Amino acid sequence: MVSRKLSLELPTLFSPQILTRRLRQKFQAPMFETSQADPKKVASIILGGGAGTRLFPLTSKRAKPAVPIGGCYRLIDVPMSNCINSGIKKIFILTQFNSFSLNRHLARTYNFGNGVNFGDGFVEVLAATQTPGEAGKKWFQGTADAVRQFMWVFEDAKTKDVQHVLILSGDHLYRADYMDFVQKHIDSNADITVSCLPMDDGRASDYGLMKIDGTGRIIQFAEKPKGSNLNAMQVDTSILGLSAQDARRYPYIASMGVYVFKTDVLLKLLTRSYPSCNDFGSEIIPSAVKEHNVQAYLFNDYWEDIGTIKSFFDANLALTEQPPKFEFYDPKTPFYTSPRFLPPTKVDKCKIVDAIISHGCFLRECSVRHSIVGVRSRLESGVELEDTMMMGADYYQTESEIASLLAEGKVPIGVGQNTKIMNCIIDKNAKIGKDVFISNSDAVQEAERPEEGFYIRSGITVVLKNATIKDGTII
């Protein structure tokens, strides 16, 4: 909620009652009765994202929301868990690119049988598909077009009581109670509410920026402005309740790409008002600001857009810090993921500092510092892992399989003896041999070596899924 600090010098003739009355008149809410937000009347639409080119090569064989994070989760678990913890159980997920592993994860985790039980709710995966007519032959052209192509589903019988539609992204990391957001939307009688956060100079041009009036109504919206257009979007963010010092550090109000619409307004905007506009952030919202009550909702907590290799890497390693800015564990609002039924991790004479070790790992006489070790990982003796995000494996190899592979001079899944790895992302099922050295000591920023099993993105080495890095390799 937006808070204001008031500093008032008052003549002594003002009684507390008069002061209270005057303050109420100054900041009085609009004169209409607001209802309590009911999660049963809210449906959420989680956007599966585009091709994920900025997260390549992690998205070469999977959709962005299916990218593993934090050792045992996937990005889709963030909005899904937030919805469940907010009581929202009518959930649609729109997918288009590489959706196999995403669909498999959703089926294992959020179905009605042995996953999270939804009662009268549902999780529907809506994959891009061809329909009759000329428009039906096209893939999703953008976020708004994806929702428009499935408009007939949202008008269906089981969504007939839905009064508000929440639009979420599948590649953000944050914890939120969406019903606080919906309540603000109802209280301000908004047609659309945009969740926003204060932003600094360095990253402002990566986001949709807005200007608001004294009531929180958005009066101007610019998608990823640059140069003079960026400077023109600076505002006094103390109106959001920031201190004068913070307001100077964060002179912009940025959109999180999280919206709530009145259902009828969403239908009208997509089908009648702007039938050719394909994107919410760059087209629908800026156009709607002129004619509709579009409100800003301040989210002043940890939030990270996991849109690039660097932001993905930094957000993962930040989980290992003490105290972390964000953690998946919270007793009241847990984050859900696929139940894998793995044994506890076995650690034998290891040195582990500021690290997260997931389920079912085998660590032998190794050193792990400021790193994440994903499910089913195997680290042999003498291994040193530092500033590394290791995603783990999808399956185990038996001791006899590992022994026969080593006897044949082949590399089993995991990290072999005396290998040193720094500043690296290791994708699933990677086979890294012994005496390997990965550090990018030449500080190369970008490189493509898919035939050798790795890429370098923003100075971070990314070992590909299922790749083999032979014994003695130096990167």
PDB file of N, CA, C and O in Angstrom, residues 7-46:
ATOM      1  N   SER A   7       4.163  15.833   7.616  1.00  0.00           N
ATOM      2  CA  SER A   7       4.755  16.693   8.635  1.00  0.00           C
ATOM      3  C   SER A   7       3.920  17.960   8.687  1.00  0.00           C
ATOM      4  O   SER A   7       3.914  18.747   7.748  1.00  0.00           O
ATOM      5  N   LEU A   8       3.159  18.131   9.747  1.00  0.00           N
ATOM      6  CA  LEU A   8       2.211  19.242   9.819  1.00  0.00           C
ATOM      7  C   LEU A   8       2.503  20.104  11.042  1.00  0.00           C
ATOM      8  O   LEU A   8       2.628  19.597  12.153  1.00  0.00           O
ATOM      9  N   GLU A   9       2.645  21.421  10.833  1.00  0.00           N
ATOM     10  CA  GLU A   9       2.751  22.349  11.953  1.00  0.00           C
ATOM     11  C   GLU A   9       1.371  22.959  12.153  1.00  0.00           C
ATOM     12  O   GLU A   9       0.829  23.592  11.248  1.00  0.00           O
ATOM     13  N   LEU A  10       0.811  22.778  13.334  1.00  0.00           N
ATOM     14  CA  LEU A  10      -0.588  23.108  13.539  1.00  0.00           C
ATOM     15  C   LEU A  10      -0.745  24.210  14.573  1.00  0.00           C
ATOM     16  O   LEU A  10      -0.103  24.183  15.625  1.00  0.00           O
ATOM     17  N   PRO A  11      -1.622  25.190  14.315  1.00  0.00           N
ATOM     18  CA  PRO A  11      -1.948  26.167  15.343  1.00  0.00           C
ATOM     19  C   PRO A  11      -2.602  25.450  16.526  1.00  0.00           C
ATOM     20  O   PRO A  11      -3.284  24.443  16.357  1.00  0.00           O
ATOM     21  N   THR A  12      -2.403  25.969  17.718  1.00  0.00           N
ATOM     22  CA  THR A  12      -2.937  25.310  18.913  1.00  0.00           C
ATOM     23  C   THR A  12      -4.451  25.282  18.925  1.00  0.00           C
ATOM     24  O   THR A  12      -5.039  24.445  19.601  1.00  0.00           O
ATOM     25  N   LEU A  13      -5.120  26.161  18.165  1.00  0.00           N
ATOM     26  CA  LEU A  13      -6.581  26.168  18.210  1.00  0.00           C
ATOM     27  C   LEU A  13      -7.175  24.959  17.486  1.00  0.00           C
ATOM     28  O   LEU A  13      -8.368  24.722  17.548  1.00  0.00           O
ATOM     29  N   PHE A  14      -6.317  24.174  16.741  1.00  0.00           N
ATOM     30  CA  PHE A  14      -6.846  22.978  16.084  1.00  0.00           C
ATOM     31  C   PHE A  14      -6.958  21.847  17.105  1.00  0.00           C
ATOM     32  O   PHE A  14      -5.970  21.444  17.700  1.00  0.00           O
ATOM     33  N   SER A  15      -8.155  21.354  17.319  1.00  0.00           N
ATOM     34  CA  SER A  15      -8.322  20.194  18.188  1.00  0.00           C
ATOM     35  C   SER A  15      -7.973  18.936  17.395  1.00  0.00           C
ATOM     36  O   SER A  15      -8.012  18.952  16.172  1.00  0.00           O
ATOM     37  N   PRO A  16      -7.638  17.823  18.061  1.00  0.00           N
ATOM     38  CA  PRO A  16      -7.349  16.566  17.350  1.00  0.00           C
ATOM     39  C   PRO A  16      -8.509  16.130  16.453  1.00  0.00           C
ATOM     40  O   PRO A  16      -8.297  15.598  15.374  1.00  0.00           O
ATOM     41  N   GLN A  17      -9.775  16.396  16.915  1.00  0.00           N
ATOM     42  CA  GLN A  17     -10.927  15.993  16.105  1.00  0.00           C
ATOM     43  C   GLN A  17     -10.971  16.753  14.786  1.00  0.00           C
ATOM     44  O   GLN A  17     -11.243  16.187  13.716  1.00  0.00           O
ATOM     45  N   ILE A  18     -10.692  18.081  14.844  1.00  0.00           N
ATOM     46  CA  ILE A  18     -10.711  18.897  13.613  1.00  0.00           C
ATOM     47  C   ILE A  18      -9.599  18.428  12.680  1.00  0.00           C
ATOM     48  O   ILE A  18      -9.799  18.284  11.474  1.00  0.00           O
ATOM     49  N   LEU A  19      -8.402  18.191  13.254  1.00  0.00           N
ATOM     50  CA  LEU A  19      -7.278  17.734  12.449  1.00  0.00           C
ATOM     51  C   LEU A  19      -7.622  16.420  11.749  1.00  0.00           C
ATOM     52  O   LEU A  19      -7.407  16.273  10.542  1.00  0.00           O
ATOM     53  N   THR A  20      -8.171  15.463  12.492  1.00  0.00           N
ATOM     54  CA  THR A  20      -8.523  14.169  11.915  1.00  0.00           C
ATOM     55  C   THR A  20      -9.505  14.330  10.765  1.00  0.00           C
ATOM     56  O   THR A  20      -9.365  13.726   9.707  1.00  0.00           O
ATOM     57  N   ARG A  21     -10.549  15.215  10.994  1.00  0.00           N
ATOM     58  CA  ARG A  21     -11.554  15.423   9.958  1.00  0.00           C
ATOM     59  C   ARG A  21     -10.923  16.010   8.693  1.00  0.00           C
ATOM     60  O   ARG A  21     -11.214  15.603   7.575  1.00  0.00           O
ATOM     61  N   ARG A  22     -10.014  17.001   8.873  1.00  0.00           N
ATOM     62  CA  ARG A  22      -9.384  17.650   7.723  1.00  0.00           C
ATOM     63  C   ARG A  22      -8.479  16.690   6.954  1.00  0.00           C
ATOM     64  O   ARG A  22      -8.431  16.714   5.727  1.00  0.00           O
ATOM     65  N   LEU A  23      -7.732  15.856   7.719  1.00  0.00           N
ATOM     66  CA  LEU A  23      -6.887  14.874   7.056  1.00  0.00           C
ATOM     67  C   LEU A  23      -7.719  13.890   6.245  1.00  0.00           C
ATOM     68  O   LEU A  23      -7.369  13.519   5.138  1.00  0.00           O
ATOM     69  N   ARG A  24      -8.851  13.487   6.819  1.00  0.00           N
ATOM     70  CA  ARG A  24      -9.728  12.560   6.093  1.00  0.00           C
ATOM     71  C   ARG A  24     -10.242  13.192   4.800  1.00  0.00           C
ATOM     72  O   ARG A  24     -10.345  12.553   3.766  1.00  0.00           O
ATOM     73  N   GLN A  25     -10.581  14.497   4.887  1.00  0.00           N
ATOM     74  CA  GLN A  25     -11.067  15.186   3.690  1.00  0.00           C
ATOM     75  C   GLN A  25      -9.978  15.259   2.621  1.00  0.00           C
ATOM     76  O   GLN A  25     -10.221  15.091   1.444  1.00  0.00           O
ATOM     77  N   LYS A  26      -8.717  15.475   3.078  1.00  0.00           N
ATOM     78  CA  LYS A  26      -7.607  15.635   2.131  1.00  0.00           C
ATOM     79  C   LYS A  26      -7.294  14.326   1.402  1.00  0.00           C
ATOM     80  O   LYS A  26      -7.057  14.307   0.203  1.00  0.00           O
ATOM     81  N   PHE A  27      -7.270  13.214   2.165  1.00  0.00           N
ATOM     82  CA  PHE A  27      -6.888  11.937   1.567  1.00  0.00           C
ATOM     83  C   PHE A  27      -8.053  10.945   1.518  1.00  0.00           C
ATOM     84  O   PHE A  27      -7.865   9.753   1.663  1.00  0.00           O
ATOM     85  N   GLN A  28      -9.228  11.458   1.327  1.00  0.00           N
ATOM     86  CA  GLN A  28     -10.399  10.579   1.368  1.00  0.00           C
ATOM     87  C   GLN A  28     -10.450   9.676   0.141  1.00  0.00           C
ATOM     88  O   GLN A  28     -10.178  10.109  -0.975  1.00  0.00           O
ATOM     89  N   ALA A  29     -10.766   8.412   0.363  1.00  0.00           N
ATOM     90  CA  ALA A  29     -10.945   7.478  -0.742  1.00  0.00           C
ATOM     91  C   ALA A  29     -12.215   7.854  -1.499  1.00  0.00           C
ATOM     92  O   ALA A  29     -13.092   8.516  -0.967  1.00  0.00           O
ATOM     93  N   PRO A  30     -12.321   7.447  -2.770  1.00  0.00           N
ATOM     94  CA  PRO A  30     -13.537   7.737  -3.528  1.00  0.00           C
ATOM     95  C   PRO A  30     -14.766   7.215  -2.794  1.00  0.00           C
ATOM     96  O   PRO A  30     -14.708   6.189  -2.115  1.00  0.00           O
ATOM     97  N   MET A  31     -15.876   7.910  -2.961  1.00  0.00           N
ATOM     98  CA  MET A  31     -17.081   7.593  -2.191  1.00  0.00           C
ATOM     99  C   MET A  31     -17.876   6.463  -2.844  1.00  0.00           C
ATOM    100  O   MET A  31     -18.899   6.679  -3.475  1.00  0.00           O
ATOM    101  N   PHE A  32     -17.339   5.243  -2.759  1.00  0.00           N
ATOM    102  CA  PHE A  32     -18.132   4.092  -3.152  1.00  0.00           C
ATOM    103  C   PHE A  32     -17.723   2.937  -2.252  1.00  0.00           C
ATOM    104  O   PHE A  32     -16.618   2.908  -1.735  1.00  0.00           O
ATOM    105  N   GLU A  33     -18.637   2.023  -2.062  1.00  0.00           N
ATOM    106  CA  GLU A  33     -18.340   0.909  -1.174  1.00  0.00           C
ATOM    107  C   GLU A  33     -17.476  -0.107  -1.898  1.00  0.00           C
ATOM    108  O   GLU A  33     -17.724  -0.460  -3.035  1.00  0.00           O
ATOM    109  N   THR A  34     -16.426  -0.557  -1.234  1.00  0.00           N
ATOM    110  CA  THR A  34     -15.572  -1.566  -1.856  1.00  0.00           C
ATOM    111  C   THR A  34     -15.843  -2.903  -1.201  1.00  0.00           C
ATOM    112  O   THR A  34     -16.157  -2.983  -0.026  1.00  0.00           O
ATOM    113  N   SER A  35     -15.711  -3.949  -2.001  1.00  0.00           N
ATOM    114  CA  SER A  35     -15.972  -5.295  -1.481  1.00  0.00           C
ATOM    115  C   SER A  35     -14.648  -5.975  -1.152  1.00  0.00           C
ATOM    116  O   SER A  35     -13.591  -5.552  -1.603  1.00  0.00           O
ATOM    117  N   GLN A  36     -14.737  -7.014  -0.366  1.00  0.00           N
ATOM    118  CA  GLN A  36     -13.553  -7.800  -0.024  1.00  0.00           C
ATOM    119  C   GLN A  36     -13.181  -8.655  -1.234  1.00  0.00           C
ATOM    120  O   GLN A  36     -14.036  -9.294  -1.849  1.00  0.00           O
ATOM    121  N   ALA A  37     -11.904  -8.662  -1.593  1.00  0.00           N
ATOM    122  CA  ALA A  37     -11.446  -9.463  -2.737  1.00  0.00           C
ATOM    123  C   ALA A  37     -11.641 -10.944  -2.443  1.00  0.00           C
ATOM    124  O   ALA A  37     -11.264 -11.425  -1.376  1.00  0.00           O
ATOM    125  N   ASP A  38     -12.239 -11.654  -3.388  1.00  0.00           N
ATOM    126  CA  ASP A  38     -12.517 -13.080  -3.232  1.00  0.00           C
ATOM    127  C   ASP A  38     -11.672 -13.860  -4.241  1.00  0.00           C
ATOM    128  O   ASP A  38     -11.852 -13.708  -5.453  1.00  0.00           O
ATOM    129  N   PRO A  39     -10.722 -14.695  -3.760  1.00  0.00           N
ATOM    130  CA  PRO A  39      -9.855 -15.418  -4.711  1.00  0.00           C
ATOM    131  C   PRO A  39     -10.613 -16.328  -5.668  1.00  0.00           C
ATOM    132  O   PRO A  39     -10.118 -16.642  -6.745  1.00  0.00           O
ATOM    133  N   LYS A  40     -11.845 -16.734  -5.284  1.00  0.00           N
ATOM    134  CA  LYS A  40     -12.626 -17.591  -6.182  1.00  0.00           C
ATOM    135  C   LYS A  40     -13.113 -16.834  -7.417  1.00  0.00           C
ATOM    136  O   LYS A  40     -13.524 -17.436  -8.405  1.00  0.00           O
ATOM    137  N   LYS A  41     -13.078 -15.491  -7.332  1.00  0.00           N
ATOM    138  CA  LYS A  41     -13.521 -14.673  -8.468  1.00  0.00           C
ATOM    139  C   LYS A  41     -12.345 -14.111  -9.271  1.00  0.00           C
ATOM    140  O   LYS A  41     -12.485 -13.184 -10.040  1.00  0.00           O
ATOM    141  N   VAL A  42     -11.159 -14.703  -9.038  1.00  0.00           N
ATOM    142  CA  VAL A  42      -9.941 -14.276  -9.748  1.00  0.00           C
ATOM    143  C   VAL A  42      -9.376 -15.473 -10.512  1.00  0.00           C
ATOM    144  O   VAL A  42      -9.280 -16.575  -9.973  1.00  0.00           O
ATOM    145  N   ALA A  43      -9.030 -15.234 -11.774  1.00  0.00           N
ATOM    146  CA  ALA A  43      -8.292 -16.242 -12.549  1.00  0.00           C
ATOM    147  C   ALA A  43      -6.941 -15.660 -12.898  1.00  0.00           C
ATOM    148  O   ALA A  43      -6.820 -14.456 -13.125  1.00  0.00           O
ATOM    149  N   SER A  44      -5.915 -16.495 -12.913  1.00  0.00           N
ATOM    150  CA  SER A  44      -4.602 -15.980 -13.307  1.00  0.00           C
ATOM    151  C   SER A  44      -4.170 -16.623 -14.621  1.00  0.00           C
ATOM    152  O   SER A  44      -4.473 -17.790 -14.887  1.00  0.00           O
ATOM    153  N   ILE A  45      -3.485 -15.823 -15.428  1.00  0.00           N
ATOM    154  CA  ILE A  45      -2.924 -16.292 -16.693  1.00  0.00           C
ATOM    155  C   ILE A  45      -1.413 -16.105 -16.587  1.00  0.00           C
ATOM    156  O   ILE A  45      -0.928 -14.986 -16.440  1.00  0.00           O
ATOM    157  N   ILE A  46      -0.678 -17.214 -16.622  1.00  0.00           N
ATOM    158  CA  ILE A  46       0.791 -17.144 -16.556  1.00  0.00           C
ATOM    159  C   ILE A  46       1.328 -17.265 -17.979  1.00  0.00           C
ATOM    160  O   ILE A  46       1.032 -18.236 -18.683  1.00  0.00           O
TER     161      ILE A  46
END
